[in-house]
Amino acid sequence: MKGLIQFVASMVIFGTIGLIIKQINIDSIEIAMLSSLIGCSFLLMIYFIGKKRLDFSFLMKFKRLILISSVALGGNWVFLFQSYQYTSIANATLGYYFGPIIVLILSPFILKEALSTKSMICIIASLIGLILILSNGFLQPGANDVIGILMSMLAGGCYACLMLTNKFIRHGSRVDLTIFQLGITSLLLLPFVFMVGGFDIAGQWSAIPFVLLLGILNTGIGFWLFFSGMEKLNGQKIALLSYIDPLVAIFISGLILREQFTVLQIIGGIILIISTCFSELSFKKLRLRRKQGF
C-alpha cells in the first residue's frame, strides 16, 4: 500500500510540472539546467541523511549509456518546457505521451522485440489521435499550437531515447542512475545557458520560488517517490498508474488555467491515451513471455 501511495503521489507531482513552468518567465534551457541541479542536490541530500553512498563503479561500467541517457533527459526537458510556451498544457502533455509509441515502433529494431497485431493497431490509433489533437492548430492560421505540439513530440522522442537507453543499463540502483543523469544533464546544459544569454533568473526574482519548487518537488521529491514506489509495484500496475500524470495535467489545463479544447482534440486525446496505455501493457506482457521462454 505504501508503494502504491508513493507512486501515485509521484504521478500527481509530475502532472503539475506544466502549471509551474507557466509561472517561470526564463529560457527553457535555464529552467532544465536549474531543475536538474536542484533535483540532483536534493537526492544527494537524501542519500547523505540516510548514510548511503553512490556506486561510482556502476557509473564507470555504463558511462557511455549514462551519458547518452543524460543528453536525452536534457533534450526531453528543454523541448517539453519550451512547448508550454506555445500551446496549452493539455496539448503539450498529449503530444509528449506519443513517446511510448515511439518506443514501441523502435523496439523491433533496437530491443529485437516483435510487434504484435494489437501493438500495430495501437500505433495506428495513436497516430489518428495525434492528428485530431493537431487539427486545431492547422484550422487556425497563425496559431502556435502546432509548434508547441511538435516540440512536445520532440520531447517525447527524447523520452523514448531515454527509456530505450535505460533498458540497456542493467543492475545498479535506479536512484543512483537518476542522480548521475541529473548531475550530468545539469553540466551538459550549463554551456548552453551561457550561449543563450546567461542566467536571466538573477533579474527575475518572482521566478526563483517556482524554480526551487520545480527542482525540489517535481524533480527531487517526484523522482524519489517514483523510484521508491516503483520497487513495490508490478509492471502492469506501473503502466496503468502512469496515466495519472497526463490526466492531472489535462485537469489543471482545463479547470485551473481555463485553457480551451475543441471536440476533435478531446476525442484525439482520449484515443491517444487509451492506445498508448494498451501499447505499454502489450509491450510489458511480450517482454514477460520472452523472459519465461514462451
Short mmCIF file of N, CA and C in Angstrom, two decimals, residues 144-280:
data_model
loop_
_atom_site.label_atom_id
_atom_site.label_comp_id
_atom_site.label_asym_id
_atom_site.label_seq_id
_atom_site.Cartn_x
_atom_site.Cartn_y
_atom_site.Cartn_z
N ASN A 144 0.01 29.00 -32.59
CA ASN A 144 1.28 28.39 -32.18
C ASN A 144 1.11 26.95 -31.71
N ASP A 145 -0.12 26.45 -31.74
CA ASP A 145 -0.39 25.12 -31.21
C ASP A 145 0.44 24.04 -31.89
N VAL A 146 0.56 24.12 -33.23
CA VAL A 146 1.29 23.10 -33.96
C VAL A 146 2.76 23.09 -33.55
N ILE A 147 3.36 24.30 -33.42
CA ILE A 147 4.76 24.38 -33.00
C ILE A 147 4.92 23.76 -31.62
N GLY A 148 4.01 24.11 -30.69
CA GLY A 148 4.09 23.59 -29.33
C GLY A 148 3.96 22.08 -29.28
N ILE A 149 3.00 21.55 -30.04
CA ILE A 149 2.79 20.10 -30.04
C ILE A 149 3.97 19.38 -30.68
N LEU A 150 4.52 19.95 -31.77
CA LEU A 150 5.69 19.33 -32.40
C LEU A 150 6.88 19.34 -31.45
N MET A 151 7.05 20.42 -30.68
CA MET A 151 8.12 20.46 -29.68
C MET A 151 7.90 19.40 -28.61
N SER A 152 6.64 19.24 -28.18
CA SER A 152 6.36 18.22 -27.17
C SER A 152 6.61 16.82 -27.73
N MET A 153 6.39 16.65 -29.05
CA MET A 153 6.69 15.36 -29.68
C MET A 153 8.20 15.12 -29.73
N LEU A 154 8.98 16.19 -29.96
CA LEU A 154 10.43 16.07 -29.88
C LEU A 154 10.85 15.66 -28.48
N ALA A 155 10.17 16.27 -27.48
CA ALA A 155 10.43 15.88 -26.09
C ALA A 155 10.09 14.41 -25.88
N GLY A 156 8.98 13.98 -26.47
CA GLY A 156 8.59 12.57 -26.38
C GLY A 156 9.61 11.66 -27.05
N GLY A 157 10.20 12.14 -28.17
CA GLY A 157 11.25 11.37 -28.84
C GLY A 157 12.48 11.22 -27.96
N CYS A 158 12.86 12.32 -27.27
CA CYS A 158 13.98 12.26 -26.33
C CYS A 158 13.66 11.33 -25.17
N TYR A 159 12.40 11.36 -24.72
CA TYR A 159 11.96 10.48 -23.64
C TYR A 159 12.05 9.02 -24.08
N ALA A 160 11.68 8.76 -25.35
CA ALA A 160 11.79 7.41 -25.89
C ALA A 160 13.24 6.95 -25.91
N CYS A 161 14.15 7.85 -26.31
CA CYS A 161 15.58 7.53 -26.30
C CYS A 161 16.05 7.23 -24.89
N LEU A 162 15.57 8.01 -23.92
CA LEU A 162 15.92 7.79 -22.51
C LEU A 162 15.44 6.42 -22.04
N MET A 163 14.19 6.08 -22.38
CA MET A 163 13.62 4.80 -21.97
C MET A 163 14.39 3.63 -22.58
N LEU A 164 14.68 3.73 -23.88
CA LEU A 164 15.38 2.65 -24.57
C LEU A 164 16.80 2.49 -24.05
N THR A 165 17.48 3.60 -23.81
CA THR A 165 18.86 3.54 -23.29
C THR A 165 18.88 2.94 -21.89
N ASN A 166 17.93 3.35 -21.06
CA ASN A 166 17.88 2.83 -19.68
C ASN A 166 17.65 1.32 -19.64
N LYS A 167 17.02 0.77 -20.69
CA LYS A 167 16.79 -0.68 -20.73
C LYS A 167 18.10 -1.46 -20.87
N PHE A 168 19.13 -0.78 -21.38
CA PHE A 168 20.43 -1.43 -21.53
C PHE A 168 21.35 -1.18 -20.33
N ILE A 169 20.90 -0.31 -19.41
CA ILE A 169 21.68 -0.04 -18.20
C ILE A 169 21.16 -0.98 -17.11
N ARG A 170 21.73 -2.14 -17.04
CA ARG A 170 21.24 -3.17 -16.13
C ARG A 170 21.98 -3.11 -14.80
N HIS A 171 21.34 -3.67 -13.79
CA HIS A 171 21.91 -3.72 -12.44
C HIS A 171 21.99 -2.29 -11.87
N GLY A 172 22.47 -2.18 -10.69
CA GLY A 172 22.63 -0.86 -10.08
C GLY A 172 21.32 -0.27 -9.60
N SER A 173 21.41 0.68 -8.70
CA SER A 173 20.25 1.37 -8.15
C SER A 173 19.69 2.37 -9.15
N ARG A 174 18.35 2.38 -9.29
CA ARG A 174 17.71 3.34 -10.19
C ARG A 174 17.86 4.76 -9.65
N VAL A 175 17.93 4.91 -8.32
CA VAL A 175 18.12 6.24 -7.74
C VAL A 175 19.54 6.73 -8.03
N ASP A 176 20.52 5.82 -7.91
CA ASP A 176 21.90 6.17 -8.28
C ASP A 176 21.94 6.65 -9.74
N LEU A 177 21.27 5.91 -10.61
CA LEU A 177 21.24 6.26 -12.02
C LEU A 177 20.63 7.64 -12.22
N THR A 178 19.54 7.93 -11.51
CA THR A 178 18.88 9.23 -11.63
C THR A 178 19.79 10.36 -11.17
N ILE A 179 20.50 10.16 -10.06
CA ILE A 179 21.41 11.18 -9.56
C ILE A 179 22.51 11.46 -10.58
N PHE A 180 23.08 10.40 -11.16
CA PHE A 180 24.12 10.57 -12.18
C PHE A 180 23.55 11.30 -13.40
N GLN A 181 22.37 10.90 -13.84
CA GLN A 181 21.78 11.52 -15.02
C GLN A 181 21.46 12.99 -14.79
N LEU A 182 20.89 13.31 -13.63
CA LEU A 182 20.56 14.71 -13.33
C LEU A 182 21.81 15.56 -13.23
N GLY A 183 22.83 15.02 -12.56
CA GLY A 183 24.08 15.77 -12.41
C GLY A 183 24.75 16.01 -13.75
N ILE A 184 24.84 14.98 -14.59
CA ILE A 184 25.46 15.12 -15.91
C ILE A 184 24.64 16.04 -16.80
N THR A 185 23.31 15.94 -16.73
CA THR A 185 22.44 16.80 -17.52
C THR A 185 22.67 18.27 -17.19
N SER A 186 22.76 18.59 -15.89
CA SER A 186 22.99 19.98 -15.49
C SER A 186 24.32 20.50 -16.03
N LEU A 187 25.35 19.66 -16.02
CA LEU A 187 26.68 20.06 -16.54
C LEU A 187 26.64 20.24 -18.06
N LEU A 188 25.91 19.36 -18.75
CA LEU A 188 25.82 19.46 -20.21
C LEU A 188 25.05 20.70 -20.65
N LEU A 189 24.05 21.10 -19.88
CA LEU A 189 23.22 22.25 -20.25
C LEU A 189 23.85 23.58 -19.86
N LEU A 190 24.79 23.55 -18.92
CA LEU A 190 25.40 24.79 -18.43
C LEU A 190 26.00 25.65 -19.55
N PRO A 191 26.82 25.10 -20.47
CA PRO A 191 27.37 25.94 -21.55
C PRO A 191 26.28 26.57 -22.42
N PHE A 192 25.18 25.84 -22.65
CA PHE A 192 24.09 26.37 -23.48
C PHE A 192 23.37 27.52 -22.78
N VAL A 193 23.33 27.48 -21.46
CA VAL A 193 22.73 28.58 -20.71
C VAL A 193 23.48 29.88 -20.99
N PHE A 194 24.81 29.81 -20.98
CA PHE A 194 25.62 31.00 -21.25
C PHE A 194 25.52 31.40 -22.72
N MET A 195 25.35 30.43 -23.61
CA MET A 195 25.22 30.74 -25.04
C MET A 195 23.95 31.52 -25.36
N VAL A 196 22.88 31.27 -24.61
CA VAL A 196 21.61 31.95 -24.87
C VAL A 196 21.41 33.19 -24.02
N GLY A 197 22.47 33.59 -23.30
CA GLY A 197 22.36 34.86 -22.57
C GLY A 197 22.65 34.80 -21.10
N GLY A 198 23.07 33.67 -20.59
CA GLY A 198 23.41 33.59 -19.17
C GLY A 198 22.21 33.35 -18.28
N PHE A 199 22.38 33.67 -17.01
CA PHE A 199 21.34 33.39 -16.02
C PHE A 199 20.38 34.57 -15.90
N ASP A 200 19.26 34.48 -16.60
CA ASP A 200 18.24 35.53 -16.53
C ASP A 200 17.51 35.53 -15.19
N ILE A 201 17.60 34.40 -14.48
CA ILE A 201 16.85 34.30 -13.22
C ILE A 201 17.33 35.32 -12.20
N ALA A 202 18.57 35.82 -12.36
CA ALA A 202 19.10 36.83 -11.44
C ALA A 202 18.25 38.09 -11.45
N GLY A 203 17.63 38.38 -12.60
CA GLY A 203 16.76 39.56 -12.68
C GLY A 203 15.30 39.22 -12.64
N GLN A 204 14.98 37.96 -12.40
CA GLN A 204 13.58 37.52 -12.34
C GLN A 204 13.31 36.93 -10.96
N TRP A 205 13.24 37.80 -9.97
CA TRP A 205 13.10 37.33 -8.58
C TRP A 205 11.80 36.56 -8.37
N SER A 206 10.77 36.92 -9.10
CA SER A 206 9.48 36.24 -8.93
C SER A 206 9.54 34.79 -9.41
N ALA A 207 10.53 34.46 -10.27
CA ALA A 207 10.63 33.10 -10.80
C ALA A 207 11.36 32.17 -9.85
N ILE A 208 12.17 32.72 -8.92
CA ILE A 208 13.02 31.90 -8.06
C ILE A 208 12.22 30.88 -7.23
N PRO A 209 11.11 31.27 -6.56
CA PRO A 209 10.35 30.28 -5.78
C PRO A 209 9.84 29.12 -6.64
N PHE A 210 9.43 29.44 -7.88
CA PHE A 210 8.89 28.39 -8.75
C PHE A 210 10.00 27.48 -9.27
N VAL A 211 11.19 28.03 -9.54
CA VAL A 211 12.32 27.20 -9.96
C VAL A 211 12.72 26.26 -8.82
N LEU A 212 12.75 26.78 -7.58
CA LEU A 212 13.07 25.94 -6.43
C LEU A 212 12.01 24.85 -6.25
N LEU A 213 10.75 25.21 -6.43
CA LEU A 213 9.65 24.25 -6.32
C LEU A 213 9.78 23.16 -7.38
N LEU A 214 10.11 23.58 -8.61
CA LEU A 214 10.29 22.63 -9.70
C LEU A 214 11.43 21.66 -9.41
N GLY A 215 12.55 22.20 -8.92
CA GLY A 215 13.72 21.36 -8.66
C GLY A 215 13.54 20.44 -7.48
N ILE A 216 12.99 20.98 -6.37
CA ILE A 216 12.84 20.19 -5.15
C ILE A 216 11.65 19.24 -5.21
N LEU A 217 10.48 19.79 -5.57
CA LEU A 217 9.26 18.97 -5.56
C LEU A 217 9.15 18.09 -6.80
N ASN A 218 9.11 18.72 -7.98
CA ASN A 218 8.83 17.96 -9.20
C ASN A 218 9.99 17.08 -9.65
N THR A 219 11.22 17.49 -9.34
CA THR A 219 12.36 16.68 -9.75
C THR A 219 12.87 15.82 -8.59
N GLY A 220 13.29 16.45 -7.49
CA GLY A 220 13.86 15.69 -6.38
C GLY A 220 12.87 14.76 -5.69
N ILE A 221 11.82 15.34 -5.09
CA ILE A 221 10.83 14.53 -4.38
C ILE A 221 10.05 13.63 -5.34
N GLY A 222 9.74 14.17 -6.54
CA GLY A 222 8.99 13.38 -7.52
C GLY A 222 9.72 12.10 -7.91
N PHE A 223 11.01 12.22 -8.24
CA PHE A 223 11.79 11.03 -8.61
C PHE A 223 12.00 10.10 -7.42
N TRP A 224 12.18 10.67 -6.24
CA TRP A 224 12.38 9.85 -5.04
C TRP A 224 11.14 8.98 -4.78
N LEU A 225 9.95 9.60 -4.84
CA LEU A 225 8.71 8.85 -4.65
C LEU A 225 8.49 7.86 -5.79
N PHE A 226 8.84 8.27 -7.01
CA PHE A 226 8.65 7.43 -8.19
C PHE A 226 9.42 6.12 -8.06
N PHE A 227 10.71 6.21 -7.73
CA PHE A 227 11.54 5.01 -7.64
C PHE A 227 11.24 4.21 -6.37
N SER A 228 10.90 4.90 -5.28
CA SER A 228 10.55 4.19 -4.04
C SER A 228 9.28 3.37 -4.24
N GLY A 229 8.28 3.95 -4.92
CA GLY A 229 7.03 3.26 -5.15
C GLY A 229 7.15 2.18 -6.20
N MET A 230 7.96 2.44 -7.24
CA MET A 230 8.08 1.50 -8.35
C MET A 230 8.68 0.17 -7.90
N GLU A 231 9.54 0.20 -6.90
CA GLU A 231 10.17 -1.03 -6.41
C GLU A 231 9.16 -2.01 -5.83
N LYS A 232 7.98 -1.50 -5.41
CA LYS A 232 7.00 -2.34 -4.72
C LYS A 232 5.79 -2.68 -5.61
N LEU A 233 5.82 -2.27 -6.89
CA LEU A 233 4.68 -2.50 -7.77
C LEU A 233 5.10 -3.35 -8.97
N ASN A 234 4.13 -4.09 -9.55
CA ASN A 234 4.43 -4.86 -10.76
C ASN A 234 4.32 -3.98 -12.00
N GLY A 235 4.82 -4.50 -13.11
CA GLY A 235 4.92 -3.71 -14.33
C GLY A 235 3.59 -3.21 -14.85
N GLN A 236 2.55 -4.06 -14.85
CA GLN A 236 1.25 -3.65 -15.38
C GLN A 236 0.63 -2.54 -14.55
N LYS A 237 0.77 -2.63 -13.23
CA LYS A 237 0.21 -1.60 -12.37
C LYS A 237 0.93 -0.27 -12.59
N ILE A 238 2.25 -0.33 -12.80
CA ILE A 238 3.02 0.88 -13.08
C ILE A 238 2.55 1.53 -14.38
N ALA A 239 2.34 0.69 -15.41
CA ALA A 239 1.89 1.20 -16.71
C ALA A 239 0.54 1.90 -16.60
N LEU A 240 -0.38 1.30 -15.85
CA LEU A 240 -1.71 1.89 -15.70
C LEU A 240 -1.67 3.17 -14.87
N LEU A 241 -0.94 3.14 -13.76
CA LEU A 241 -0.89 4.30 -12.87
C LEU A 241 -0.14 5.47 -13.50
N SER A 242 0.71 5.19 -14.49
CA SER A 242 1.47 6.25 -15.16
C SER A 242 0.55 7.26 -15.84
N TYR A 243 -0.68 6.86 -16.14
CA TYR A 243 -1.60 7.75 -16.84
C TYR A 243 -2.30 8.72 -15.91
N ILE A 244 -1.98 8.67 -14.62
CA ILE A 244 -2.44 9.70 -13.70
C ILE A 244 -1.77 11.02 -14.04
N ASP A 245 -0.50 10.96 -14.47
CA ASP A 245 0.28 12.14 -14.83
C ASP A 245 -0.43 12.99 -15.90
N PRO A 246 -0.71 12.44 -17.12
CA PRO A 246 -1.39 13.29 -18.13
C PRO A 246 -2.79 13.69 -17.73
N LEU A 247 -3.49 12.85 -16.98
CA LEU A 247 -4.85 13.20 -16.56
C LEU A 247 -4.83 14.39 -15.61
N VAL A 248 -3.87 14.42 -14.69
CA VAL A 248 -3.72 15.57 -13.79
C VAL A 248 -3.38 16.82 -14.59
N ALA A 249 -2.47 16.68 -15.56
CA ALA A 249 -2.07 17.82 -16.38
C ALA A 249 -3.25 18.38 -17.17
N ILE A 250 -4.07 17.50 -17.73
CA ILE A 250 -5.24 17.93 -18.50
C ILE A 250 -6.28 18.57 -17.58
N PHE A 251 -6.44 18.01 -16.39
CA PHE A 251 -7.37 18.58 -15.40
C PHE A 251 -6.95 20.01 -15.04
N ILE A 252 -5.66 20.20 -14.80
CA ILE A 252 -5.13 21.53 -14.47
C ILE A 252 -5.33 22.49 -15.64
N SER A 253 -5.06 21.99 -16.86
CA SER A 253 -5.19 22.82 -18.05
C SER A 253 -6.61 23.35 -18.23
N GLY A 254 -7.59 22.48 -18.04
CA GLY A 254 -8.97 22.87 -18.28
C GLY A 254 -9.64 23.59 -17.13
N LEU A 255 -9.45 23.09 -15.90
CA LEU A 255 -10.20 23.62 -14.77
C LEU A 255 -9.49 24.76 -14.03
N ILE A 256 -8.18 24.76 -14.02
CA ILE A 256 -7.45 25.80 -13.28
C ILE A 256 -7.00 26.93 -14.21
N LEU A 257 -6.38 26.58 -15.34
CA LEU A 257 -5.90 27.61 -16.27
C LEU A 257 -6.95 28.01 -17.30
N ARG A 258 -8.05 27.29 -17.35
CA ARG A 258 -9.15 27.59 -18.27
C ARG A 258 -8.70 27.58 -19.72
N GLU A 259 -7.80 26.66 -20.07
CA GLU A 259 -7.36 26.53 -21.45
C GLU A 259 -8.44 25.79 -22.23
N GLN A 260 -8.70 26.24 -23.45
CA GLN A 260 -9.81 25.72 -24.24
C GLN A 260 -9.39 24.52 -25.09
N PHE A 261 -10.31 23.56 -25.24
CA PHE A 261 -10.11 22.41 -26.13
C PHE A 261 -11.24 22.39 -27.15
N THR A 262 -10.94 21.82 -28.32
CA THR A 262 -12.01 21.55 -29.29
C THR A 262 -12.49 20.12 -29.07
N VAL A 263 -13.64 19.80 -29.65
CA VAL A 263 -14.18 18.45 -29.53
C VAL A 263 -13.22 17.44 -30.16
N LEU A 264 -12.63 17.81 -31.32
CA LEU A 264 -11.69 16.91 -32.00
C LEU A 264 -10.47 16.64 -31.13
N GLN A 265 -9.99 17.67 -30.43
CA GLN A 265 -8.83 17.49 -29.55
C GLN A 265 -9.16 16.58 -28.38
N ILE A 266 -10.35 16.72 -27.82
CA ILE A 266 -10.76 15.86 -26.71
C ILE A 266 -10.82 14.40 -27.17
N ILE A 267 -11.43 14.18 -28.34
CA ILE A 267 -11.53 12.82 -28.89
C ILE A 267 -10.13 12.27 -29.17
N GLY A 268 -9.29 13.10 -29.79
CA GLY A 268 -7.92 12.69 -30.10
C GLY A 268 -7.13 12.35 -28.86
N GLY A 269 -7.30 13.15 -27.80
CA GLY A 269 -6.60 12.89 -26.55
C GLY A 269 -7.01 11.59 -25.92
N ILE A 270 -8.32 11.31 -25.94
CA ILE A 270 -8.83 10.05 -25.39
C ILE A 270 -8.27 8.86 -26.16
N ILE A 271 -8.27 8.97 -27.50
CA ILE A 271 -7.74 7.88 -28.34
C ILE A 271 -6.26 7.66 -28.06
N LEU A 272 -5.49 8.77 -27.96
CA LEU A 272 -4.05 8.66 -27.75
C LEU A 272 -3.73 8.03 -26.40
N ILE A 273 -4.40 8.46 -25.34
CA ILE A 273 -4.14 7.92 -24.01
C ILE A 273 -4.50 6.43 -23.94
N ILE A 274 -5.68 6.06 -24.48
CA ILE A 274 -6.11 4.66 -24.43
C ILE A 274 -5.17 3.77 -25.24
N SER A 275 -4.81 4.22 -26.45
CA SER A 275 -3.94 3.40 -27.31
C SER A 275 -2.55 3.25 -26.72
N THR A 276 -2.03 4.34 -26.12
CA THR A 276 -0.71 4.25 -25.50
C THR A 276 -0.74 3.34 -24.27
N CYS A 277 -1.83 3.41 -23.52
CA CYS A 277 -1.99 2.55 -22.34
C CYS A 277 -1.96 1.08 -22.76
N PHE A 278 -2.75 0.72 -23.79
CA PHE A 278 -2.78 -0.66 -24.24
C PHE A 278 -1.45 -1.08 -24.84
N SER A 279 -0.76 -0.15 -25.50
CA SER A 279 0.53 -0.49 -26.11
C SER A 279 1.56 -0.81 -25.04
N GLU A 280 1.56 -0.06 -23.94
CA GLU A 280 2.51 -0.33 -22.86
C GLU A 280 2.21 -1.67 -22.20
#
